mmCIF file of C-alpha atoms and ligand atoms in Angstrom:
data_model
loop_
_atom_site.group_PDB
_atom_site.id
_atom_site.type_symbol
_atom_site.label_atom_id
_atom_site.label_comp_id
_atom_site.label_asym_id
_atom_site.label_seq_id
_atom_site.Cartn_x
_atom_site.Cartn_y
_atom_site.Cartn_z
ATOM 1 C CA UNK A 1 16.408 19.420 95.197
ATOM 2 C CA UNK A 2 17.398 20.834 91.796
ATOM 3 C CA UNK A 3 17.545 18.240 88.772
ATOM 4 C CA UNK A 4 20.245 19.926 85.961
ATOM 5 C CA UNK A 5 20.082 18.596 82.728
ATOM 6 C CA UNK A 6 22.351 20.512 81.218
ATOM 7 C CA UNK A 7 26.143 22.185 82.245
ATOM 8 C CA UNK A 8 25.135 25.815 81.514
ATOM 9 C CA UNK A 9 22.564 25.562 84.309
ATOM 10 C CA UNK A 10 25.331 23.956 87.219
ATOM 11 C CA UNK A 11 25.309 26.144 90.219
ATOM 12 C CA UNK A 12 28.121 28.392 90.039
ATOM 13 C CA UNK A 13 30.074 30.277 93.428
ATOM 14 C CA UNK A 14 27.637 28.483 95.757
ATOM 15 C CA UNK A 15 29.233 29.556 99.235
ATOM 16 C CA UNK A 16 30.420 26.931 101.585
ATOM 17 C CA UNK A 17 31.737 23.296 100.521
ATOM 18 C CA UNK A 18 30.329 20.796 98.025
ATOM 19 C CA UNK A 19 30.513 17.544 99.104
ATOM 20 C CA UNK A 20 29.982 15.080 95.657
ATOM 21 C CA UNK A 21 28.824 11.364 95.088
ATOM 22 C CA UNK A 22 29.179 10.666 91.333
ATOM 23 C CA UNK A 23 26.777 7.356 90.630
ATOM 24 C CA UNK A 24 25.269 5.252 87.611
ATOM 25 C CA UNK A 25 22.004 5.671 89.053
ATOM 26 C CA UNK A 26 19.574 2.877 90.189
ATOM 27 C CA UNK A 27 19.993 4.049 93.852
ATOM 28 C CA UNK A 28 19.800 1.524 96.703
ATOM 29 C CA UNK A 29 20.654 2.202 100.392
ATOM 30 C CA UNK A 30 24.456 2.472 98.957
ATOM 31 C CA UNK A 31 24.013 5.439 97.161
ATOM 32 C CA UNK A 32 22.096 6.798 99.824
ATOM 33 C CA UNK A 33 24.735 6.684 102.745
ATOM 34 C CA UNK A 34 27.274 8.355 100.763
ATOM 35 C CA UNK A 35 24.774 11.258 99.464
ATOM 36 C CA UNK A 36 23.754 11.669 103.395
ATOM 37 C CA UNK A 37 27.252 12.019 104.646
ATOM 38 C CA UNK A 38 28.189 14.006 101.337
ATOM 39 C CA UNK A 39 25.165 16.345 102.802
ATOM 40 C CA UNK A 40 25.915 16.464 106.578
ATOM 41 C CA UNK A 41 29.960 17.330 105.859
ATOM 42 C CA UNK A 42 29.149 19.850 103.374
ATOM 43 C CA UNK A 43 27.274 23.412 102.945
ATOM 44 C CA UNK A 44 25.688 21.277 99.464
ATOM 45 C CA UNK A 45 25.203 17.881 98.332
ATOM 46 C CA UNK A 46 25.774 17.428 94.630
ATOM 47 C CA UNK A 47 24.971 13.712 93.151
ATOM 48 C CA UNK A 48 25.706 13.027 89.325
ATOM 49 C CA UNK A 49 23.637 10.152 87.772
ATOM 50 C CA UNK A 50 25.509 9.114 84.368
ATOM 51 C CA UNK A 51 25.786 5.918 83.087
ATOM 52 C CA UNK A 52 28.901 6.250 81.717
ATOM 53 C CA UNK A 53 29.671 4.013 78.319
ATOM 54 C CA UNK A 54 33.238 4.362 78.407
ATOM 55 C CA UNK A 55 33.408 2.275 81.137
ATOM 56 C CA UNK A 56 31.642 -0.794 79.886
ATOM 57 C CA UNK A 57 33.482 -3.475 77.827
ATOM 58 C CA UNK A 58 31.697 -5.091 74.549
ATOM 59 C CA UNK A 59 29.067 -7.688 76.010
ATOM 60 C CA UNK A 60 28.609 -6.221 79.250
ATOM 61 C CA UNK A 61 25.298 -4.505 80.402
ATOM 62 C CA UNK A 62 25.459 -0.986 79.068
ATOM 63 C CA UNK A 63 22.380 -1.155 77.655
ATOM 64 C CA UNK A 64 20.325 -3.191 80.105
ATOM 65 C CA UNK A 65 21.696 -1.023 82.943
ATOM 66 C CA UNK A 66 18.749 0.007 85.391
ATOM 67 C CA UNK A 67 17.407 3.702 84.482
ATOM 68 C CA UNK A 68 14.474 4.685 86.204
ATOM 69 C CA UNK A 69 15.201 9.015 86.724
ATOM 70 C CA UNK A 70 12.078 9.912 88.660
ATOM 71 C CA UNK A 71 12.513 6.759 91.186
ATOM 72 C CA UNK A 72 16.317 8.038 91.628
ATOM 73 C CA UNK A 73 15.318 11.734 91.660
ATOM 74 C CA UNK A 74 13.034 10.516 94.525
ATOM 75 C CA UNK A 75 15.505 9.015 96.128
ATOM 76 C CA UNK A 76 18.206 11.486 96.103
ATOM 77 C CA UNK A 77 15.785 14.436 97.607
ATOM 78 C CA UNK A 78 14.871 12.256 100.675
ATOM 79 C CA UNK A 79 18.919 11.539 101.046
ATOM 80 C CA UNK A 80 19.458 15.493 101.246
ATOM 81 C CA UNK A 81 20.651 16.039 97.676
ATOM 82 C CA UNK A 82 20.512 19.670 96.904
ATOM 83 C CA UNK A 83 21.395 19.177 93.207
ATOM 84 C CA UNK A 84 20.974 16.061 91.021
ATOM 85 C CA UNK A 85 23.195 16.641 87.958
ATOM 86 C CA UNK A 86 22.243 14.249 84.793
ATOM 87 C CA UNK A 87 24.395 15.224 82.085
ATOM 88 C CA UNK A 88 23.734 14.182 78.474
ATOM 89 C CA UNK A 89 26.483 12.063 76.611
ATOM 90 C CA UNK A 90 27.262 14.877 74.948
ATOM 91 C CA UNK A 91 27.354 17.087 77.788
ATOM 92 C CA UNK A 92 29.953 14.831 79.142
ATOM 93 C CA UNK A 93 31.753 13.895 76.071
ATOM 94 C CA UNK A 94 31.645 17.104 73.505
ATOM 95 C CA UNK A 95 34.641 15.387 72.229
ATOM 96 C CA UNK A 96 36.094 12.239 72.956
ATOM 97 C CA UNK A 97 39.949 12.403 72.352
ATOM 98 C CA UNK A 98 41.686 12.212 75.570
ATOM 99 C CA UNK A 99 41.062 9.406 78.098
ATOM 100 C CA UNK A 100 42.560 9.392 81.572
ATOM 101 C CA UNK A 101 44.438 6.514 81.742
ATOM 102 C CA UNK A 102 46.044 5.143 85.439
ATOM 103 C CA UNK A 103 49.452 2.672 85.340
ATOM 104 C CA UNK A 104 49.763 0.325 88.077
ATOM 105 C CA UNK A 105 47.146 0.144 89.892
ATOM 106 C CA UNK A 106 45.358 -0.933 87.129
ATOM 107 C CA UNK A 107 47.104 -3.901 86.061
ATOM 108 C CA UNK A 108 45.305 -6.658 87.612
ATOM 109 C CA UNK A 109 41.642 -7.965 88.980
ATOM 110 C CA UNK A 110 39.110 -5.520 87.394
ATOM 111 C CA UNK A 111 41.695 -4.092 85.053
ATOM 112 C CA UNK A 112 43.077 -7.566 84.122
ATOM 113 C CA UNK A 113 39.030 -9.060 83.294
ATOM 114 C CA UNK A 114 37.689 -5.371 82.463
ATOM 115 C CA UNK A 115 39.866 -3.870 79.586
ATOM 116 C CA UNK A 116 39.668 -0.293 79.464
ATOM 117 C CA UNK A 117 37.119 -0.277 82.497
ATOM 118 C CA UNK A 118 39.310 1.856 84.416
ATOM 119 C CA UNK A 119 40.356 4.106 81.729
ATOM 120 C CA UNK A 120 36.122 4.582 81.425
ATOM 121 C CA UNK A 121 36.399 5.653 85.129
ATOM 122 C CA UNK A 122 39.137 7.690 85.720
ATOM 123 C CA UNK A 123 38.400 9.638 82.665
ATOM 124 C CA UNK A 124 34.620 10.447 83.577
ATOM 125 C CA UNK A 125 35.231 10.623 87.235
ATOM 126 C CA UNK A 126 37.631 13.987 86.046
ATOM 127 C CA UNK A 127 35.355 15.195 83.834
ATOM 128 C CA UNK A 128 32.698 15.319 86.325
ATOM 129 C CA UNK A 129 35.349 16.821 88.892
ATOM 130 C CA UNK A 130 36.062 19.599 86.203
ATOM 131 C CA UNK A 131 32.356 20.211 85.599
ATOM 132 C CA UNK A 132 30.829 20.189 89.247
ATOM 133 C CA UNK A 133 33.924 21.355 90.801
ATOM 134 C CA UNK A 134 33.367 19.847 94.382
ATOM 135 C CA UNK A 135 35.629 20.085 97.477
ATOM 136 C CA UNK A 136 35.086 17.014 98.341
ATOM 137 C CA UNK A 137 34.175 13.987 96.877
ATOM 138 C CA UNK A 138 32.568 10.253 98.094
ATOM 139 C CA UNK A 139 33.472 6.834 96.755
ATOM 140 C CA UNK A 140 32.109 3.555 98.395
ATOM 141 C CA UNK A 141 34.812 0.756 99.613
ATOM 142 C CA UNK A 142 32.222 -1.683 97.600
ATOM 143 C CA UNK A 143 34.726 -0.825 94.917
ATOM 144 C CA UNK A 144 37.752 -0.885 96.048
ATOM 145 C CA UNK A 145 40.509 -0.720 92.884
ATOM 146 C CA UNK A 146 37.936 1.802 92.040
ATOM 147 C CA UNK A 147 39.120 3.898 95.007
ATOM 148 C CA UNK A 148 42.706 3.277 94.810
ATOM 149 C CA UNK A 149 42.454 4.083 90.658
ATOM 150 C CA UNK A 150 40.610 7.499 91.807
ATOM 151 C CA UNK A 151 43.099 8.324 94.644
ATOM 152 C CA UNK A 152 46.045 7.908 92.032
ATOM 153 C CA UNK A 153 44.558 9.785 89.893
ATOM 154 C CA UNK A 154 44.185 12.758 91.763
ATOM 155 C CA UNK A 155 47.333 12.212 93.507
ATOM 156 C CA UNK A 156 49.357 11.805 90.271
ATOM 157 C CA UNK A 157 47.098 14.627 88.449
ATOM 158 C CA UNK A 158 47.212 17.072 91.564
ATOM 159 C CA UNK A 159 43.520 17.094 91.245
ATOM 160 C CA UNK A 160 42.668 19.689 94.321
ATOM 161 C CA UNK A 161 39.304 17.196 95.120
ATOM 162 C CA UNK A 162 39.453 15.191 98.857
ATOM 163 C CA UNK A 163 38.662 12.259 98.771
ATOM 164 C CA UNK A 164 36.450 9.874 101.189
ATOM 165 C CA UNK A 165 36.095 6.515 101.109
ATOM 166 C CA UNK A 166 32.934 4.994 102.676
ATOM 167 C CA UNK A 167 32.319 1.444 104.330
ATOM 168 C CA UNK A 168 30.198 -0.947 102.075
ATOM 169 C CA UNK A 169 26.679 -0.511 103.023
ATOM 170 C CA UNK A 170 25.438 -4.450 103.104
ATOM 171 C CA UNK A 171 21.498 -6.396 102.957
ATOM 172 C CA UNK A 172 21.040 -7.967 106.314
ATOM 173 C CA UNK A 173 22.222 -11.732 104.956
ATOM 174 C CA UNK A 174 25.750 -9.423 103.972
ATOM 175 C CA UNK A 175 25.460 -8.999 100.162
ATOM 176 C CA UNK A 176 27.103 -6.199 99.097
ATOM 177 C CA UNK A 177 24.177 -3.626 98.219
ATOM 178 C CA UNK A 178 24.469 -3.289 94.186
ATOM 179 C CA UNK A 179 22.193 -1.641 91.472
ATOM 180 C CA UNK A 180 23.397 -5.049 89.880
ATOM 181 C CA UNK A 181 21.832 -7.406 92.516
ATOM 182 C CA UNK A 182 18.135 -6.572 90.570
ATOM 183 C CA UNK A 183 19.679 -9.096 87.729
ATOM 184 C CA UNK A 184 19.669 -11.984 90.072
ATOM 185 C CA UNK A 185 16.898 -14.777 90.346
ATOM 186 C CA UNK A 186 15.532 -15.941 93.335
ATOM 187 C CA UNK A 187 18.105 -18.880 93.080
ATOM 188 C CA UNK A 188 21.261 -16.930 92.731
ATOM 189 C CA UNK A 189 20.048 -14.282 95.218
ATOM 190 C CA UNK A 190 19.654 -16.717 97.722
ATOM 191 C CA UNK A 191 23.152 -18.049 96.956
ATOM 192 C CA UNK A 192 24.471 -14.358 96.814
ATOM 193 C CA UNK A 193 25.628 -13.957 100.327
ATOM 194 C CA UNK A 194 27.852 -16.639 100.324
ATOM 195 C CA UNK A 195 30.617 -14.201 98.529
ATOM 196 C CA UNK A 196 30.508 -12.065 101.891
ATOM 197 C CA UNK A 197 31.049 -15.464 104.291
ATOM 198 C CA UNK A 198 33.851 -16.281 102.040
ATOM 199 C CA UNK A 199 35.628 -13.253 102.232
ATOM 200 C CA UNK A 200 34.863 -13.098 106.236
ATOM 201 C CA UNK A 201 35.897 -16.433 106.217
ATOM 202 C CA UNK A 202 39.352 -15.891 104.484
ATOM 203 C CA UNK A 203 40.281 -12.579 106.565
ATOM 204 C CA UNK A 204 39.162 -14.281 109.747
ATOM 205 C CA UNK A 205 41.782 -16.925 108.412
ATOM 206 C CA UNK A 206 44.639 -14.874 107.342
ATOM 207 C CA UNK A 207 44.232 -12.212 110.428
ATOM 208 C CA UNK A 208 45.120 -15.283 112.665
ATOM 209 C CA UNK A 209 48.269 -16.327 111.039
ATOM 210 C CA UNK A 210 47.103 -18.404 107.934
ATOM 211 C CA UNK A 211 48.102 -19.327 105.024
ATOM 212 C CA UNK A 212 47.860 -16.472 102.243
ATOM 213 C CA UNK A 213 47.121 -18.763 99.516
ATOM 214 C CA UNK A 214 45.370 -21.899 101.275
ATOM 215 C CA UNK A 215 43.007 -19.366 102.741
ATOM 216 C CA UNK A 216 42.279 -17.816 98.964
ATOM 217 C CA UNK A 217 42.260 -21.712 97.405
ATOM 218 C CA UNK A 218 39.147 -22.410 99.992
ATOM 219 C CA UNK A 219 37.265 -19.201 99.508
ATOM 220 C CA UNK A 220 37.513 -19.897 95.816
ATOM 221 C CA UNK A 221 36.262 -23.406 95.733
ATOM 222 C CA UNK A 222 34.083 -23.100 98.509
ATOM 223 C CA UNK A 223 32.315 -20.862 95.751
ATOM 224 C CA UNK A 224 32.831 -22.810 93.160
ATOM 225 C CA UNK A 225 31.338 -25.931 94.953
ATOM 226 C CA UNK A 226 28.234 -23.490 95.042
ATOM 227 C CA UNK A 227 28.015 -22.664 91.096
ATOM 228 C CA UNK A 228 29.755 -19.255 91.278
ATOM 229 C CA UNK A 229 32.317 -18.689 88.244
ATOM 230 C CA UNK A 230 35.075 -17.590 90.146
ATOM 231 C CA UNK A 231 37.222 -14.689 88.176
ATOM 232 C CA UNK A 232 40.031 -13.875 91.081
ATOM 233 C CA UNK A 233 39.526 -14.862 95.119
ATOM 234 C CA UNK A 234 42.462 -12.775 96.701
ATOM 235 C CA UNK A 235 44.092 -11.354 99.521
ATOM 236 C CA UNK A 236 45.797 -7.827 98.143
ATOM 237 C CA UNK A 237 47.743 -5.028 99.769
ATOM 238 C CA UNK A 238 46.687 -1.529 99.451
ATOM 239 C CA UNK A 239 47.303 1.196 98.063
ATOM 240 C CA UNK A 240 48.713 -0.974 95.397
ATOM 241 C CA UNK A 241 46.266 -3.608 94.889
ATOM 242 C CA UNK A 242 48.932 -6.573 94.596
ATOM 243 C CA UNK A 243 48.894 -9.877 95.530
ATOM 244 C CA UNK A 244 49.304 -10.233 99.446
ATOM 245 C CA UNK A 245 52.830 -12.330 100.028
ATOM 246 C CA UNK A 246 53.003 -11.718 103.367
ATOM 247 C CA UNK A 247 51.250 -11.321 106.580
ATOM 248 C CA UNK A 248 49.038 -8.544 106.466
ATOM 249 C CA UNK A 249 50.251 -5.136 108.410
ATOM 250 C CA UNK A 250 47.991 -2.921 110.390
ATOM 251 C CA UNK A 251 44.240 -2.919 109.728
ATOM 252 C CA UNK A 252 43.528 -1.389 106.454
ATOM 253 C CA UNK A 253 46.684 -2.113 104.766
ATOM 254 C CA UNK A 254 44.928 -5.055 102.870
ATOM 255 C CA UNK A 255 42.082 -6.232 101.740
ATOM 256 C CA UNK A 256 40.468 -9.569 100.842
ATOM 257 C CA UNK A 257 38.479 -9.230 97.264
ATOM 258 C CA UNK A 258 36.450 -11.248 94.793
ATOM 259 C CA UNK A 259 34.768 -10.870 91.593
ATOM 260 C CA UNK A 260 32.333 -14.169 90.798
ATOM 261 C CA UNK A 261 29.206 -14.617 88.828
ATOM 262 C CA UNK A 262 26.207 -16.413 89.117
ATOM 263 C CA UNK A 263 24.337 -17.201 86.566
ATOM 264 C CA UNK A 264 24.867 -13.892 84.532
ATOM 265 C CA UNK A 265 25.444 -11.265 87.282
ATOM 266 C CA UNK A 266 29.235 -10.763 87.544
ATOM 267 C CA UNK A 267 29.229 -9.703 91.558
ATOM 268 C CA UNK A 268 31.989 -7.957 93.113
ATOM 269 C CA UNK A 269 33.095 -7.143 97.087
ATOM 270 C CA UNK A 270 36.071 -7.276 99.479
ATOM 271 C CA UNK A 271 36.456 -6.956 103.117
ATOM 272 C CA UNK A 272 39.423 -5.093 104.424
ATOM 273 C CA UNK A 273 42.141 -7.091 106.841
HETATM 274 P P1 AMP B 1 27.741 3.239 90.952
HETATM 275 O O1 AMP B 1 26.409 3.879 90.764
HETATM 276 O O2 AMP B 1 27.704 1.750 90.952
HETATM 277 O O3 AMP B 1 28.802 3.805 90.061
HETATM 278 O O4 AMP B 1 28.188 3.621 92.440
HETATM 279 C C1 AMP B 1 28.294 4.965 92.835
HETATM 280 C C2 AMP B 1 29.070 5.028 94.119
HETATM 281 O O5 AMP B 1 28.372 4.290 95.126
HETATM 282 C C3 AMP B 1 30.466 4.400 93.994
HETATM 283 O O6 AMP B 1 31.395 5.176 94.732
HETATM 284 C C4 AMP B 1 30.270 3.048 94.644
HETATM 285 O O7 AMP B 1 31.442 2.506 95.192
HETATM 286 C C5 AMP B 1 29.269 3.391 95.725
HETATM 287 N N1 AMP B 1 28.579 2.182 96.173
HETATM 288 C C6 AMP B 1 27.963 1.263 95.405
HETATM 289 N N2 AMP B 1 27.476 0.262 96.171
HETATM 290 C C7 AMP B 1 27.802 0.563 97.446
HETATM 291 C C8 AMP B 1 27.593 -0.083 98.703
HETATM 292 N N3 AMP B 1 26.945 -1.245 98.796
HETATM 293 N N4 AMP B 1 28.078 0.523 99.806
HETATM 294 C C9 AMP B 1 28.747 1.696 99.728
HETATM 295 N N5 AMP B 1 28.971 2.353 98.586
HETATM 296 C C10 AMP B 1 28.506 1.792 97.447
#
């Protein structure tokens, strides 16, 4: 595996497909399953490791965010990563006048309690799409609005990338694998899972004729009761990301999502209906 620094020294006409997985770093099993199947779909795996500051609001963890290169580096080779592309900010920002910004989608849940989060995303996720130019490119279902921001994006921006959405990759007790999920104590790790059975328990409720909202009022203070600072506990159709009025339609239509914290990790996940 190659690590690139800089843009001058991307591969250039590499023959065959490129499969990408753009990433923060701090690699966990996650990371790992999308740079695998990114590998065995493609002629070349390319994974970008930038943590991007546009993306974090004042007061979030920009600066604390894990970075540990060689670990990652490590990682990435053993996944089947051909090239590991590390950009410098200024690499990836010569200039920083335009910003990518998605309507709609964006409104609510990580766009309503992130401002400007998704604007961070869409515009580095395009800049990395102009600068590896892949074929093909892998996002995890972990975050979800993520996706559906990306796939308007390229949809509305006739981006030629495809895209491919891949199933959370979970710990055995079902938390959502996260580079966040180093913050937590012992205490609020041990609690952690009980996002997951709240989610599972909500779907299981809705998917058999429940009530939309009495099925997100128990997840929420089911988690509450627990300690967890509850920003949104919802059932939400897709591609759209609004709130679910109705029954849900056929599997994959809709989605079941939270975003808590405990203690001072702010945890996100969903599970799809
Ligand atoms: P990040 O480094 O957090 O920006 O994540 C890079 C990519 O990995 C994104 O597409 C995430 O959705 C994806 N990802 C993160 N955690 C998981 C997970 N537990 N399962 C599957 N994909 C994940």
């Amino acid at each position: 595996m190659k690590i690139i620094h800089s843009v001058a020294d991307l591969p250039r006409n590499l023959t065959g497909s490129v499969g990408f997985v753009p990433t923060m770093g701090a690699f966990h099993e996650g990371h790992l399953a999308l740079m695998r199947r990114a590998k065995a779909e493609n002629n070349h795996g390319v994974v970008s490791l930038f943590v991007n500051p546009k993306q974090f609001g004042a007061g979030e963890d920009f600066g604390r965010y894990p970075r540990d290169l060689d670990a990652d580096a490590a990682m990435a080779e053993g996944a089947g990563a051909d090239f590991l592309f590390a950009p410098t900010r200024d690499d990836v920002y010569p200039t920083d006048f335009v910003d990518v910004v998605v309507r709609g989608v964006t409104d609510r849940w990580e766009g309503a309690h992130r401002p400007g989060h998704f604007a961070g995303v869409a515009t580095v996720v395009l800049k990395l799409f102009n600068l590896v130019r892949p074929d093909v490119a892998y996002f995890g279902q972990k975050d979800l609005q993520q996706c559906q921001v990306i796939r308007q994006m390229v949809d509305g921006l006739n981006v030629p990338v495809r895209l491919v959405i891949h199933p959370t990759v979970r710990e055995a007790d079902g938390l959502a694998m996260s580079s966040r999920n180093r913050y937590l104590s012992e205490e609020h790790r041990a609690k952690a899972p009980l996002l997951y059975a709240c989610l599972i328990e909500a779907a299981n409720a809705i998917r058999s004729g429940g009530n939309v909202a009495s099925a997100e009022e128990s997840g929420r203070s089911r988690l509450e009761q627990a300690g967890f600072l509850v920003e949104y506990f919802a059932a939400v159709s897709l591609p759209g990301m609004d709130p679910l009025t109705d029954l849900p339609g056929p599997e994959g239509t809709s989605a079941v999502i939270v975003a808590a914290k405990v203690g001072t990790t702010r945890l996100i996940d969903n599970v799809s209906l």
